[in-house]
CSV table of C-alpha atoms in Angstrom, one decimal:
chain,number,residue,atom,x,y,z
W,18,MET,CA,-0.4,-16.3,-14.1
W,19,CYS,CA,-3.5,-16.2,-16.2
W,20,VAL,CA,-6.4,-18.5,-16.5
W,21,SER,CA,-8.6,-19.6,-19.4
W,22,ILE,CA,-12.3,-19.2,-18.7
W,23,SER,CA,-13.6,-20.4,-22.0
W,24,GLN,CA,-15.8,-23.0,-20.2
W,25,VAL,CA,-17.1,-20.8,-17.5
W,26,SER,CA,-20.9,-20.4,-18.2
W,27,ARG,CA,-22.1,-19.1,-14.9
W,28,LEU,CA,-19.9,-16.0,-14.6
W,29,SER,CA,-22.0,-12.9,-15.1
W,30,PHE,CA,-21.6,-9.2,-15.3
W,31,HIS,CA,-24.6,-6.8,-15.0
W,32,SER,CA,-25.2,-3.2,-16.1
W,33,PHE,CA,-27.0,-0.4,-14.3
W,34,GLY,CA,-27.1,3.4,-14.6
W,35,GLY,CA,-25.2,5.6,-12.2
W,36,SER,CA,-22.5,8.3,-11.9
W,37,CYS,CA,-19.7,8.9,-9.5
W,38,CYS,CA,-19.8,11.9,-7.2
W,39,GLU,CA,-17.4,12.9,-4.5
W,40,ARG,CA,-20.0,12.4,-1.8
W,41,VAL,CA,-20.5,8.7,-0.8
W,42,HIS,CA,-24.2,8.8,-1.1
W,43,GLY,CA,-23.8,10.1,-4.7
W,44,TRP,CA,-21.9,7.0,-5.9
W,45,LEU,CA,-25.0,4.9,-6.4
W,46,LYS,CA,-28.0,5.6,-8.5
W,47,SER,CA,-30.7,3.0,-8.5
W,48,SER,CA,-32.1,1.4,-11.6
W,49,SER,CA,-35.4,-0.2,-12.1
W,50,SER,CA,-34.0,-3.2,-14.0
W,51,LEU,CA,-30.7,-5.0,-14.3
W,52,LYS,CA,-29.8,-6.9,-17.4
W,53,LEU,CA,-27.9,-10.1,-17.0
W,54,LEU,CA,-25.0,-10.5,-19.4
W,55,ASP,CA,-23.4,-13.8,-20.1
W,56,VAL,CA,-19.6,-13.7,-20.3
W,57,ARG,CA,-17.4,-16.2,-22.0
W,58,ALA,CA,-13.7,-15.8,-22.7
W,59,SER,CA,-11.1,-17.4,-24.8
W,60,SER,CA,-7.3,-17.3,-25.0
W,61,VAL,CA,-5.5,-14.6,-27.0
W,62,ASP,CA,-2.0,-13.2,-27.2
W,63,GLY,CA,-1.1,-10.7,-24.5
W,64,LYS,CA,0.8,-10.8,-21.2
W,65,ALA,CA,-0.6,-10.4,-17.7
W,66,ARG,CA,0.7,-10.8,-14.2
W,67,TRP,CA,-1.3,-11.5,-11.1
W,68,VAL,CA,-0.5,-11.0,-7.4
W,69,ARG,CA,0.4,-14.6,-6.7
W,70,ARG,CA,2.9,-16.3,-4.5
W,71,ASN,CA,5.2,-19.1,-5.8
W,72,VAL,CA,3.5,-22.0,-4.0
W,73,SER,CA,2.9,-25.3,-5.8
W,74,THR,CA,-0.7,-26.3,-5.9
W,75,THR,CA,-2.9,-28.8,-7.7
W,76,THR,CA,-5.8,-27.3,-9.5
W,77,GLN,CA,-8.4,-28.3,-12.0
W,78,GLY,CA,-9.6,-26.4,-15.0
W,79,SER,CA,-7.7,-25.3,-18.1
W,80,ARG,CA,-5.1,-22.7,-17.9
W,81,SER,CA,-3.3,-20.6,-20.5
W,82,ASN,CA,-0.7,-17.9,-20.5
W,83,ASN,CA,-3.0,-15.2,-21.8
W,84,THR,CA,-6.6,-14.4,-21.7
W,85,LYS,CA,-9.3,-11.7,-22.3
W,86,SER,CA,-12.9,-11.4,-21.5
W,87,SER,CA,-15.6,-10.9,-24.1
W,88,VAL,CA,-18.6,-8.8,-23.2
W,89,LEU,CA,-21.3,-8.2,-25.7
W,90,GLY,CA,-18.9,-8.4,-28.5
W,91,GLY,CA,-16.3,-6.1,-26.9
W,92,THR,CA,-13.3,-7.0,-24.9
W,93,ILE,CA,-11.8,-6.2,-21.5
W,94,PRO,CA,-8.0,-6.7,-21.8
W,95,VAL,CA,-6.3,-8.5,-18.9
W,96,THR,CA,-3.8,-6.1,-17.3
W,97,ARG,CA,-1.7,-6.3,-14.2
W,98,ILE,CA,-3.7,-6.0,-11.0
W,99,ILE,CA,-1.0,-3.9,-9.5
W,100,ASP,CA,1.8,-2.9,-11.8
W,101,GLU,CA,5.3,-2.7,-10.6
W,102,GLU,CA,5.3,1.1,-10.3
W,103,SER,CA,2.1,1.2,-8.2
W,104,ARG,CA,3.4,-1.6,-6.0
W,105,THR,CA,6.7,0.3,-5.4
W,106,LYS,CA,4.8,3.4,-4.5
W,107,ILE,CA,2.7,1.5,-2.0
W,108,GLN,CA,5.6,-0.3,-0.4
W,109,GLN,CA,7.7,2.9,-0.2
W,110,GLN,CA,5.1,5.0,1.6
W,111,PRO,CA,6.2,6.5,4.9
W,112,PHE,CA,5.8,4.3,7.9
W,113,GLY,CA,2.4,4.7,9.5
W,114,ASN,CA,-1.2,3.7,9.3
W,115,LEU,CA,-2.3,3.4,5.6
W,116,GLN,CA,-5.9,4.4,6.5
W,117,GLN,CA,-4.8,7.5,8.3
W,118,ARG,CA,-2.5,8.7,5.5
W,119,LEU,CA,-5.1,7.9,2.8
W,120,SER,CA,-7.9,9.7,4.7
W,121,GLN,CA,-5.8,12.9,4.6
W,122,ASP,CA,-5.4,12.8,0.9
W,123,LYS,CA,-7.3,15.7,-0.7
W,124,ASP,CA,-7.7,13.7,-3.8
W,125,LEU,CA,-9.2,10.7,-2.0
W,126,PRO,CA,-12.6,10.8,-3.7
W,127,LYS,CA,-10.8,10.6,-7.1
W,128,LEU,CA,-8.7,7.7,-5.9
W,129,LEU,CA,-11.1,5.4,-4.2
W,130,THR,CA,-13.4,2.8,-5.7
W,131,VAL,CA,-16.1,1.4,-3.4
W,132,ILE,CA,-17.3,-2.2,-4.2
W,133,VAL,CA,-20.1,-3.8,-2.2
W,134,SER,CA,-19.7,-7.5,-1.9
W,135,ASP,CA,-21.3,-10.7,-0.5
W,136,LEU,CA,-20.6,-14.4,-0.6
W,137,GLU,CA,-22.3,-17.6,0.3
W,138,THR,CA,-20.5,-20.7,1.7
W,139,THR,CA,-20.8,-24.4,2.3
W,140,GLY,CA,-20.9,-23.8,6.0
W,141,PHE,CA,-19.7,-21.5,8.8
W,142,ASN,CA,-16.2,-22.8,9.6
W,143,ARG,CA,-13.8,-20.2,8.2
W,144,THR,CA,-11.0,-22.7,7.5
W,145,LYS,CA,-12.8,-25.9,6.5
W,146,GLU,CA,-15.7,-24.6,4.5
W,147,ARG,CA,-15.6,-23.1,1.0
W,148,ILE,CA,-17.1,-20.2,-0.9
W,149,ILE,CA,-19.9,-21.3,-3.3
W,150,GLU,CA,-21.2,-17.9,-4.6
W,151,ILE,CA,-19.7,-14.4,-4.8
W,152,ALA,CA,-21.2,-11.1,-6.0
W,153,ALA,CA,-20.0,-7.5,-6.1
W,154,GLN,CA,-21.2,-4.1,-7.3
W,155,ASP,CA,-19.2,-1.0,-7.9
W,156,LEU,CA,-21.1,1.9,-6.4
W,157,ALA,CA,-19.9,4.2,-9.2
W,158,GLY,CA,-22.3,2.4,-11.5
W,159,GLY,CA,-21.9,2.2,-15.2
W,160,GLU,CA,-21.6,-0.6,-17.6
W,161,ASN,CA,-20.4,-4.0,-16.3
W,162,SER,CA,-20.3,-2.7,-12.8
W,163,THR,CA,-21.8,-5.8,-11.1
W,164,PHE,CA,-20.2,-9.3,-10.9
W,165,GLN,CA,-21.8,-12.6,-9.8
W,166,THR,CA,-20.9,-16.3,-10.1
W,167,LEU,CA,-21.4,-19.6,-8.4
W,168,VAL,CA,-18.2,-21.3,-7.2
W,169,ASN,CA,-17.3,-25.0,-7.3
W,170,PRO,CA,-16.3,-26.1,-3.8
W,171,GLY,CA,-14.7,-29.3,-5.0
W,172,GLU,CA,-15.1,-32.2,-2.5
W,173,VAL,CA,-16.5,-30.0,0.3
W,174,PRO,CA,-20.2,-30.6,0.5
W,175,VAL,CA,-22.8,-27.9,0.9
W,176,THR,CA,-24.4,-28.4,4.3
W,177,ASN,CA,-26.5,-25.3,4.7
W,178,THR,CA,-28.7,-25.3,1.7
W,179,ASN,CA,-31.6,-24.4,4.0
W,180,ILE,CA,-30.0,-20.9,4.4
W,181,HIS,CA,-29.3,-19.8,0.8
W,182,GLY,CA,-30.9,-22.5,-1.3
W,183,ILE,CA,-27.7,-23.5,-3.1
W,184,ARG,CA,-27.5,-27.2,-3.6
W,185,ASN,CA,-24.5,-29.5,-4.3
W,186,ASP,CA,-25.8,-30.3,-7.8
W,187,MET,CA,-25.8,-26.6,-8.6
W,188,VAL,CA,-22.1,-26.0,-7.8
W,189,ARG,CA,-20.3,-29.3,-8.0
W,190,ARG,CA,-20.4,-29.2,-11.8
W,191,PRO,CA,-17.4,-29.0,-14.3
W,192,GLU,CA,-18.6,-25.8,-15.9
W,193,VAL,CA,-18.8,-23.9,-12.5
W,194,PRO,CA,-15.3,-22.4,-11.8
W,195,ARG,CA,-13.3,-23.4,-8.8
W,196,MET,CA,-11.9,-20.7,-6.6
W,197,GLU,CA,-8.3,-21.1,-7.8
W,198,ASP,CA,-9.6,-20.3,-11.4
W,199,LEU,CA,-12.0,-17.7,-10.3
W,200,ILE,CA,-9.7,-15.5,-8.3
W,201,PRO,CA,-7.8,-14.1,-11.4
W,202,ILE,CA,-11.2,-13.4,-13.0
W,203,PHE,CA,-12.5,-11.6,-9.9
W,204,LEU,CA,-9.2,-9.6,-9.6
W,205,ARG,CA,-9.6,-8.6,-13.2
W,206,TYR,CA,-13.2,-7.4,-12.5
W,207,VAL,CA,-12.0,-5.3,-9.6
W,208,GLU,CA,-9.0,-3.9,-11.5
W,209,SER,CA,-11.3,-2.9,-14.4
W,210,ARG,CA,-13.3,-0.8,-11.9
W,211,GLN,CA,-10.3,0.7,-10.2
W,212,LYS,CA,-9.2,4.3,-10.8
W,213,PRO,CA,-5.7,4.7,-12.1
W,214,GLY,CA,-3.2,4.6,-9.2
W,215,GLY,CA,-6.1,4.4,-6.8
W,216,TYR,CA,-7.4,2.2,-4.0
W,217,VAL,CA,-10.3,-0.2,-3.6
W,218,MET,CA,-12.7,-0.4,-0.6
W,219,VAL,CA,-14.5,-3.7,-0.4
W,220,VAL,CA,-17.7,-3.4,1.7
W,221,ALA,CA,-19.5,-6.4,3.3
W,222,HIS,CA,-22.1,-6.7,6.0
W,223,ASN,CA,-20.5,-8.6,8.9
W,224,GLY,CA,-17.5,-8.7,6.7
W,225,LYS,CA,-14.9,-8.7,9.5
W,226,ALA,CA,-16.2,-11.8,11.2
W,227,PHE,CA,-17.3,-13.7,8.1
W,228,ASP,CA,-16.9,-12.6,4.5
W,229,PHE,CA,-13.3,-11.2,4.8
W,230,GLN,CA,-12.1,-14.1,6.8
W,231,PHE,CA,-13.4,-16.5,4.1
W,232,LEU,CA,-11.9,-14.4,1.4
W,233,ILE,CA,-8.5,-14.2,3.0
W,234,ASN,CA,-8.4,-18.0,3.7
W,235,GLU,CA,-9.5,-18.8,0.1
W,236,PHE,CA,-6.9,-16.5,-1.4
W,237,ASN,CA,-4.2,-18.1,0.9
W,238,ARG,CA,-5.4,-21.6,0.0
W,239,CYS,CA,-5.1,-20.9,-3.7
W,240,SER,CA,-1.7,-19.2,-3.2
W,241,PHE,CA,-2.9,-15.6,-4.0
W,242,GLU,CA,-2.5,-12.4,-2.1
W,243,ILE,CA,-5.2,-9.8,-1.6
W,244,PRO,CA,-3.8,-6.7,-3.4
W,245,HIS,CA,-2.1,-4.2,-1.1
W,246,ASN,CA,-4.3,-1.4,-2.3
W,247,TRP,CA,-7.5,-3.0,-1.0
W,248,LEU,CA,-9.3,-1.7,2.1
W,249,LEU,CA,-12.0,-3.9,3.8
W,250,LEU,CA,-15.0,-2.2,5.4
W,251,ASP,CA,-17.5,-4.0,7.6
W,252,SER,CA,-20.9,-2.2,7.3
W,253,LEU,CA,-22.4,-4.0,10.3
W,254,PRO,CA,-20.9,-1.6,12.9
W,255,LEU,CA,-22.3,1.3,10.9
W,256,GLY,CA,-25.8,-0.3,11.1
W,257,ARG,CA,-25.4,-0.8,14.8
W,258,GLU,CA,-24.3,2.7,15.3
W,259,HIS,CA,-27.3,4.1,13.5
W,260,MET,CA,-29.8,1.8,15.2
W,261,LYS,CA,-28.4,2.7,18.6
W,262,ILE,CA,-29.2,6.3,17.8
W,263,ILE,CA,-32.8,5.4,16.8
W,264,HIS,CA,-33.3,3.0,19.8
W,265,PRO,CA,-30.7,4.1,22.5
W,266,THR,CA,-32.2,2.0,25.3
W,267,VAL,CA,-32.3,-1.3,23.4
W,268,LYS,CA,-29.4,-3.5,22.2
W,269,PRO,CA,-29.3,-2.7,18.5
W,270,LYS,CA,-30.1,-5.3,15.9
W,271,ALA,CA,-28.5,-4.4,12.6
W,272,GLY,CA,-28.8,-7.4,10.3
W,273,LEU,CA,-29.3,-6.6,6.6
W,274,GLU,CA,-33.0,-7.6,6.7
W,275,VAL,CA,-33.5,-5.4,9.8
W,276,LEU,CA,-31.9,-2.4,8.1
W,277,ALA,CA,-33.8,-3.0,4.9
W,278,GLU,CA,-37.1,-3.0,6.8
W,279,HIS,CA,-36.0,0.1,8.7
W,280,TYR,CA,-35.4,2.0,5.5
W,281,SER,CA,-38.5,0.5,3.8
W,282,LEU,CA,-36.4,-1.1,1.0
W,283,THR,CA,-37.6,-3.9,-1.2
W,284,ARG,CA,-35.3,-6.8,-1.9
W,285,ASP,CA,-34.7,-7.9,-5.5
W,286,GLY,CA,-34.4,-11.7,-5.4
W,287,ASP,CA,-34.0,-14.3,-2.6
W,288,ALA,CA,-32.5,-13.6,0.8
W,289,HIS,CA,-29.0,-15.0,1.3
W,290,ARG,CA,-28.2,-15.2,-2.4
W,291,ALA,CA,-25.1,-13.2,-3.0
W,292,LEU,CA,-26.3,-10.8,-5.8
W,293,SER,CA,-29.6,-10.1,-4.0
W,294,ASP,CA,-27.8,-9.3,-0.8
W,295,VAL,CA,-25.3,-7.1,-2.7
W,296,LEU,CA,-28.0,-5.1,-4.4
W,297,LEU,CA,-29.8,-4.6,-1.1
W,298,LEU,CA,-26.6,-3.7,0.9
W,299,SER,CA,-25.7,-1.1,-1.8
W,300,GLN,CA,-28.9,0.7,-0.9
W,301,VAL,CA,-28.6,0.2,2.8
W,302,PHE,CA,-24.9,1.3,2.8
W,303,GLN,CA,-25.8,4.5,0.9
W,304,LYS,CA,-28.5,5.4,3.4
W,305,LEU,CA,-26.2,4.7,6.4
W,306,THR,CA,-23.5,7.0,5.2
W,307,ILE,CA,-26.1,9.8,4.8
W,308,ASP,CA,-27.7,9.3,8.2
W,309,LEU,CA,-24.4,9.0,10.0
W,310,LYS,CA,-23.0,11.9,7.9
W,311,LEU,CA,-19.9,9.9,7.0
W,312,SER,CA,-17.4,11.3,4.5
W,313,VAL,CA,-15.1,9.2,2.3
W,314,SER,CA,-12.3,9.9,4.8
W,315,ASP,CA,-14.5,8.7,7.7
W,316,LEU,CA,-15.1,5.4,5.9
W,317,VAL,CA,-11.4,4.9,5.1
W,318,LEU,CA,-10.6,5.4,8.8
W,319,ARG,CA,-13.1,2.7,9.8
W,320,SER,CA,-11.7,0.2,7.3
W,321,HIS,CA,-9.1,-2.5,7.7
W,322,THR,CA,-6.4,-4.0,5.5
W,323,ALA,CA,-6.3,-7.7,4.8
W,324,SER,CA,-3.2,-7.8,7.0
W,325,ASP,CA,-5.1,-6.3,9.9
W,326,ILE,CA,-7.8,-9.0,9.7
W,327,ALA,CA,-5.3,-11.8,9.1
W,328,THR,CA,-3.4,-10.7,12.3
W,329,ALA,CA,-6.6,-10.7,14.3
W,330,MET,CA,-7.5,-14.2,12.9
W,331,ALA,CA,-4.1,-15.5,14.0
W,332,LYS,CA,-4.5,-14.1,17.5
W,333,ASN,CA,-8.0,-15.6,17.8
W,334,LYS,CA,-6.7,-19.0,16.7
W,335,LYS,CA,-4.0,-19.0,19.4
W,336,ALA,CA,-6.5,-17.8,22.1
Protein backbone atom coordinates (compact mmCIF):
# COMPACT_ATOMS: atom_id res chain seq x y z
CA MET A 1 0.00 0.00 0.00
CA CYS A 2 1.44 3.34 -1.03
CA VAL A 3 0.34 6.88 -0.54
CA SER A 4 0.56 9.94 -2.72
CA ILE A 5 1.93 12.93 -0.81
CA SER A 6 1.86 15.44 -3.62
CA GLN A 7 -0.18 17.82 -1.47
CA VAL A 8 1.88 17.52 1.71
CA SER A 9 3.51 20.89 2.26
CA ARG A 10 4.55 20.67 5.90
CA LEU A 11 6.66 17.53 5.67
CA SER A 12 10.31 18.41 6.08
CA PHE A 13 13.70 16.77 6.03
CA HIS A 14 16.81 18.41 7.46
CA SER A 15 20.52 17.93 6.91
CA PHE A 16 23.40 18.09 9.37
CA GLY A 17 26.99 16.88 9.45
CA GLY A 18 28.00 13.70 11.21
CA SER A 19 29.60 10.29 10.86
CA CYS A 20 28.77 6.90 12.30
CA CYS A 21 31.17 5.31 14.76
CA GLU A 22 30.86 2.07 16.66
CA ARG A 23 30.72 3.86 19.99
CA VAL A 24 27.31 5.31 20.81
CA HIS A 25 28.65 8.74 21.64
CA GLY A 26 30.37 8.87 18.27
CA TRP A 27 27.13 8.59 16.31
CA LEU A 28 26.21 12.24 16.57
CA LYS A 29 28.28 15.28 15.64
CA SER A 30 26.65 18.61 16.31
CA SER A 31 26.21 21.23 13.62
CA SER A 32 25.88 24.97 14.11
CA SER A 33 23.03 25.23 11.63
CA LEU A 34 20.29 23.05 10.21
CA LYS A 35 18.82 23.75 6.81
CA LEU A 36 15.12 23.11 6.36
CA LEU A 37 14.34 21.35 3.11
CA ASP A 38 10.82 21.29 1.71
CA VAL A 39 9.80 17.92 0.36
CA ARG A 40 7.04 17.32 -2.15
CA ALA A 41 6.35 14.06 -3.91
CA SER A 42 4.35 12.82 -6.87
CA SER A 43 3.24 9.47 -8.22
CA VAL A 44 5.60 7.45 -10.43
CA ASP A 45 5.80 3.89 -11.66
CA GLY A 46 7.33 1.41 -9.25
CA LYS A 47 6.05 -1.11 -6.72
CA ALA A 48 6.21 -0.95 -2.95
CA ARG A 49 4.76 -2.90 -0.07
CA TRP A 50 4.24 -1.75 3.48
CA VAL A 51 3.78 -3.63 6.73
CA ARG A 52 0.00 -3.28 6.84
CA ARG A 53 -2.83 -5.51 8.04
CA ASN A 54 -5.86 -6.16 5.86
CA VAL A 55 -8.35 -4.11 7.85
CA SER A 56 -10.92 -1.91 6.13
CA THR A 57 -10.63 1.75 7.13
CA THR A 58 -11.99 5.05 5.89
CA THR A 59 -9.30 7.62 5.23
CA GLN A 60 -8.97 11.01 3.64
CA GLY A 61 -6.25 12.16 1.28
CA SER A 62 -5.31 10.90 -2.17
CA ARG A 63 -3.71 7.51 -2.59
CA SER A 64 -1.86 5.95 -5.51
CA ASN A 65 -0.25 2.61 -6.13
CA ASN A 66 3.27 4.00 -6.44
CA THR A 67 5.21 6.97 -5.13
CA LYS A 68 8.64 8.46 -4.62
CA SER A 69 9.94 11.46 -2.72
CA SER A 70 11.72 14.39 -4.32
CA VAL A 71 14.51 15.98 -2.29
CA LEU A 72 16.38 18.91 -3.80
CA GLY A 73 15.90 17.53 -7.27
CA GLY A 74 16.92 13.99 -6.34
CA THR A 75 14.75 11.04 -5.47
CA ILE A 76 14.41 8.51 -2.69
CA PRO A 77 12.73 5.42 -4.19
CA VAL A 78 10.03 3.74 -2.16
CA THR A 79 11.16 0.26 -1.18
CA ARG A 80 9.76 -2.41 1.09
CA ILE A 81 10.03 -1.56 4.76
CA ILE A 82 10.91 -5.18 5.51
CA ASP A 83 11.36 -7.37 2.46
CA GLU A 84 10.19 -10.98 2.55
CA GLU A 85 13.70 -12.38 3.09
CA SER A 86 14.36 -10.09 6.08
CA ARG A 87 10.92 -10.85 7.53
CA THR A 88 11.55 -14.60 7.22
CA LYS A 89 14.93 -14.30 8.95
CA ILE A 90 13.36 -12.37 11.83
CA GLN A 91 10.47 -14.82 12.23
CA GLN A 92 12.73 -17.89 12.06
CA GLN A 93 15.23 -16.78 14.70
CA PRO A 94 15.64 -19.23 17.60
CA PHE A 95 13.18 -18.87 20.44
CA GLY A 96 14.33 -16.40 23.07
CA ASN A 97 14.58 -12.74 23.86
CA LEU A 98 15.34 -10.68 20.74
CA GLN A 99 17.28 -8.09 22.72
CA GLN A 100 19.50 -10.70 24.35
CA ARG A 101 20.31 -12.38 21.06
CA LEU A 102 20.97 -9.10 19.28
CA SER A 103 23.17 -7.75 22.09
CA GLN A 104 25.52 -10.71 21.64
CA ASP A 105 25.97 -10.10 17.92
CA LYS A 106 29.56 -9.00 17.30
CA ASP A 107 28.39 -7.02 14.28
CA LEU A 108 25.75 -5.11 16.27
CA PRO A 109 27.26 -1.62 15.70
CA LYS A 110 27.10 -2.29 11.96
CA LEU A 111 23.48 -3.46 12.16
CA LEU A 112 21.85 -0.89 14.42
CA THR A 113 20.45 2.50 13.43
CA VAL A 114 19.56 4.80 16.35
CA ILE A 115 16.79 7.33 15.72
CA VAL A 116 15.83 9.88 18.39
CA SER A 117 12.15 10.83 18.22
CA ASP A 118 9.53 13.02 19.83
CA LEU A 119 5.87 13.72 19.27
CA GLU A 120 3.22 16.19 20.39
CA THR A 121 -0.42 15.32 20.91
CA THR A 122 -3.91 16.81 21.28
CA GLY A 123 -4.00 15.71 24.92
CA PHE A 124 -2.78 13.05 27.33
CA ASN A 125 -5.24 10.17 26.89
CA ARG A 126 -3.33 7.51 24.98
CA THR A 127 -6.40 6.06 23.27
CA LYS A 128 -8.68 9.05 22.67
CA GLU A 129 -6.15 11.74 21.75
CA ARG A 130 -4.13 12.02 18.53
CA ILE A 131 -0.57 12.84 17.48
CA ILE A 132 -0.28 16.33 15.97
CA GLU A 133 3.48 16.60 15.43
CA ILE A 134 6.29 14.10 15.00
CA ALA A 135 10.04 14.58 14.56
CA ALA A 136 13.01 12.22 14.36
CA GLN A 137 16.78 12.36 13.92
CA ASP A 138 19.18 9.61 12.89
CA LEU A 139 22.19 9.84 15.18
CA ALA A 140 24.47 8.72 12.36
CA GLY A 141 23.94 12.12 10.77
CA GLY A 142 24.36 12.78 7.10
CA GLU A 143 22.05 14.22 4.48
CA ASN A 144 18.29 14.09 5.11
CA SER A 145 18.82 12.55 8.55
CA THR A 146 16.12 14.58 10.31
CA PHE A 147 12.36 14.34 9.82
CA GLN A 148 9.59 16.66 11.02
CA THR A 149 5.93 17.25 10.22
CA LEU A 150 2.66 18.43 11.72
CA VAL A 151 -0.18 15.89 11.70
CA ASN A 152 -3.87 16.53 11.07
CA PRO A 153 -5.85 14.99 13.99
CA GLY A 154 -9.16 15.07 12.11
CA GLU A 155 -12.12 15.82 14.35
CA VAL A 156 -10.14 15.51 17.59
CA PRO A 157 -9.56 19.04 18.96
CA VAL A 158 -6.26 20.28 20.35
CA THR A 159 -6.86 20.91 24.07
CA ASN A 160 -3.32 21.51 25.34
CA THR A 161 -2.07 24.38 23.18
CA ASN A 162 -0.70 25.96 26.35
CA ILE A 163 1.96 23.22 26.47
CA HIS A 164 3.31 23.09 22.92
CA GLY A 165 1.77 26.12 21.21
CA ILE A 166 0.17 24.10 18.41
CA ARG A 167 -3.33 25.37 17.61
CA ASN A 168 -6.28 23.74 15.86
CA ASP A 169 -5.95 26.09 12.88
CA MET A 170 -2.33 24.98 12.41
CA VAL A 171 -3.10 21.26 12.05
CA ARG A 172 -6.73 20.90 11.00
CA ARG A 173 -5.94 21.93 7.42
CA PRO A 174 -6.27 19.88 4.22
CA GLU A 175 -2.59 20.24 3.33
CA VAL A 176 -1.45 18.77 6.68
CA PRO A 177 -1.22 14.96 6.39
CA ARG A 178 -3.43 12.70 8.47
CA MET A 179 -1.78 9.89 10.40
CA GLU A 180 -3.01 7.17 8.05
CA ASP A 181 -1.28 8.94 5.16
CA LEU A 182 1.79 9.91 7.15
CA ILE A 183 2.72 6.47 8.48
CA PRO A 184 3.97 5.16 5.09
CA ILE A 185 6.02 8.34 4.68
CA PHE A 186 7.53 7.97 8.15
CA LEU A 187 8.25 4.28 7.52
CA ARG A 188 10.01 5.22 4.30
CA TYR A 189 12.14 7.78 6.14
CA VAL A 190 13.17 5.17 8.75
CA GLU A 191 13.82 2.57 6.05
CA SER A 192 16.01 5.04 4.16
CA ARG A 193 18.20 5.37 7.29
CA GLN A 194 18.27 1.67 8.10
CA LYS A 195 21.36 -0.42 7.43
CA PRO A 196 20.83 -3.39 5.07
CA GLY A 197 19.47 -6.31 7.05
CA GLY A 198 19.74 -4.28 10.24
CA TYR A 199 17.64 -3.09 13.13
CA VAL A 200 16.30 0.28 14.23
CA MET A 201 16.31 1.61 17.79
CA VAL A 202 13.82 4.44 18.34
CA VAL A 203 14.68 6.57 21.37
CA ALA A 204 12.18 8.83 23.15
CA HIS A 205 12.25 10.54 26.54
CA ASN A 206 9.47 9.06 28.71
CA GLY A 207 8.75 6.97 25.64
CA LYS A 208 7.49 3.86 27.42
CA ALA A 209 4.74 5.75 29.25
CA PHE A 210 3.89 8.27 26.54
CA ASP A 211 5.41 8.40 23.03
CA PHE A 212 5.53 4.68 22.31
CA GLN A 213 2.00 4.11 23.59
CA PHE A 214 0.67 6.85 21.32
CA LEU A 215 2.67 5.49 18.39
CA ILE A 216 1.43 1.93 18.90
CA ASN A 217 -2.19 3.07 19.23
CA GLU A 218 -1.97 5.26 16.13
CA PHE A 219 -0.39 2.46 14.07
CA ASN A 220 -3.15 0.09 15.22
CA ARG A 221 -5.90 2.62 14.53
CA CYS A 222 -4.59 3.12 10.99
CA SER A 223 -4.21 -0.66 10.45
CA PHE A 224 -0.41 -0.69 10.33
CA GLU A 225 2.12 -2.73 12.27
CA ILE A 226 5.29 -1.37 13.78
CA PRO A 227 8.08 -3.23 11.94
CA HIS A 228 9.42 -6.29 13.72
CA ASN A 229 13.01 -5.03 13.50
CA TRP A 230 12.31 -1.92 15.60
CA LEU A 231 13.45 -1.65 19.22
CA LEU A 232 12.05 1.09 21.47
CA LEU A 233 14.27 2.70 24.11
CA ASP A 234 13.05 5.07 26.82
CA SER A 235 15.83 7.51 27.73
CA LEU A 236 14.10 8.72 30.93
CA PRO A 237 15.39 5.80 33.08
CA LEU A 238 18.91 6.57 31.84
CA GLY A 239 18.51 10.16 33.00
CA ARG A 240 17.20 9.05 36.40
CA GLU A 241 20.06 6.60 36.80
CA HIS A 242 22.62 9.29 36.08
CA MET A 243 21.00 11.93 38.29
CA LYS A 244 20.76 9.40 41.13
CA ILE A 245 24.54 9.02 40.94
CA ILE A 246 24.96 12.80 41.08
CA HIS A 247 22.42 13.30 43.91
CA PRO A 248 22.14 9.92 45.72
CA THR A 249 20.08 11.23 48.66
CA VAL A 250 17.43 13.03 46.59
CA LYS A 251 14.66 11.55 44.43
CA PRO A 252 16.08 12.17 40.96
CA LYS A 253 14.38 14.54 38.56
CA ALA A 254 15.31 13.69 35.00
CA GLY A 255 13.02 15.61 32.67
CA LEU A 256 14.54 16.76 29.41
CA GLU A 257 14.86 20.37 30.60
CA VAL A 258 16.51 19.27 33.87
CA LEU A 259 19.06 17.17 32.00
CA ALA A 260 19.73 19.93 29.49
CA GLU A 261 20.42 22.35 32.35
CA HIS A 262 22.62 19.76 34.04
CA TYR A 263 24.71 19.44 30.89
CA SER A 264 24.64 23.19 30.15
CA LEU A 265 22.99 22.60 26.79
CA THR A 266 21.18 25.29 24.83
CA ARG A 267 17.85 24.53 23.21
CA ASP A 268 17.32 25.37 19.55
CA GLY A 269 13.64 26.37 19.28
CA ASP A 270 10.64 26.27 21.60
CA ALA A 271 10.20 23.70 24.36
CA HIS A 272 7.64 20.97 23.68
CA ARG A 273 7.90 21.30 19.92
CA ALA A 274 8.87 17.96 18.44
CA LEU A 275 11.93 18.96 16.42
CA SER A 276 13.34 21.19 19.15
CA ASP A 277 12.93 18.37 21.68
CA VAL A 278 14.54 15.86 19.32
CA LEU A 279 17.60 18.04 18.73
CA LEU A 280 18.01 18.56 22.46
CA LEU A 281 17.44 14.91 23.34
CA SER A 282 20.02 13.85 20.75
CA GLN A 283 22.64 15.79 22.71
CA VAL A 284 21.39 14.65 26.12
CA PHE A 285 21.23 11.01 25.05
CA GLN A 286 24.79 11.14 23.76
CA LYS A 287 26.06 12.53 27.06
CA LEU A 288 24.09 10.03 29.13
CA THR A 289 25.60 7.09 27.25
CA ILE A 290 29.07 8.48 27.89
CA ASP A 291 28.53 9.17 31.60
CA LEU A 292 26.86 5.81 32.22
CA LYS A 293 29.50 4.08 30.07
CA LEU A 294 26.83 2.31 28.04
CA SER A 295 27.76 0.22 25.03
CA VAL A 296 25.46 -0.43 22.08
CA SER A 297 24.74 -3.86 23.56
CA ASP A 298 23.78 -2.26 26.88
CA LEU A 299 21.25 -0.05 25.12
CA VAL A 300 19.75 -2.99 23.25
CA LEU A 301 19.28 -4.89 26.52
CA ARG A 302 17.45 -1.88 27.99
CA SER A 303 15.12 -1.55 25.01
CA HIS A 304 11.66 -2.97 24.38
CA THR A 305 9.85 -4.36 21.39
CA ALA A 306 6.49 -2.91 20.37
CA SER A 307 4.99 -6.22 21.48
CA ASP A 308 6.50 -5.80 24.96
CA ILE A 309 4.89 -2.38 25.38
CA ALA A 310 1.57 -3.43 23.85
CA THR A 311 1.38 -6.35 26.29
CA ALA A 312 2.07 -4.02 29.23
CA MET A 313 -0.60 -1.60 27.94
CA ALA A 314 -3.15 -4.41 27.77
CA LYS A 315 -2.34 -5.52 31.32
CA ASN A 316 -2.68 -1.97 32.65
CA LYS A 317 -6.02 -1.61 30.87
CA LYS A 318 -7.36 -4.73 32.60
CA ALA A 319 -6.03 -3.68 36.03
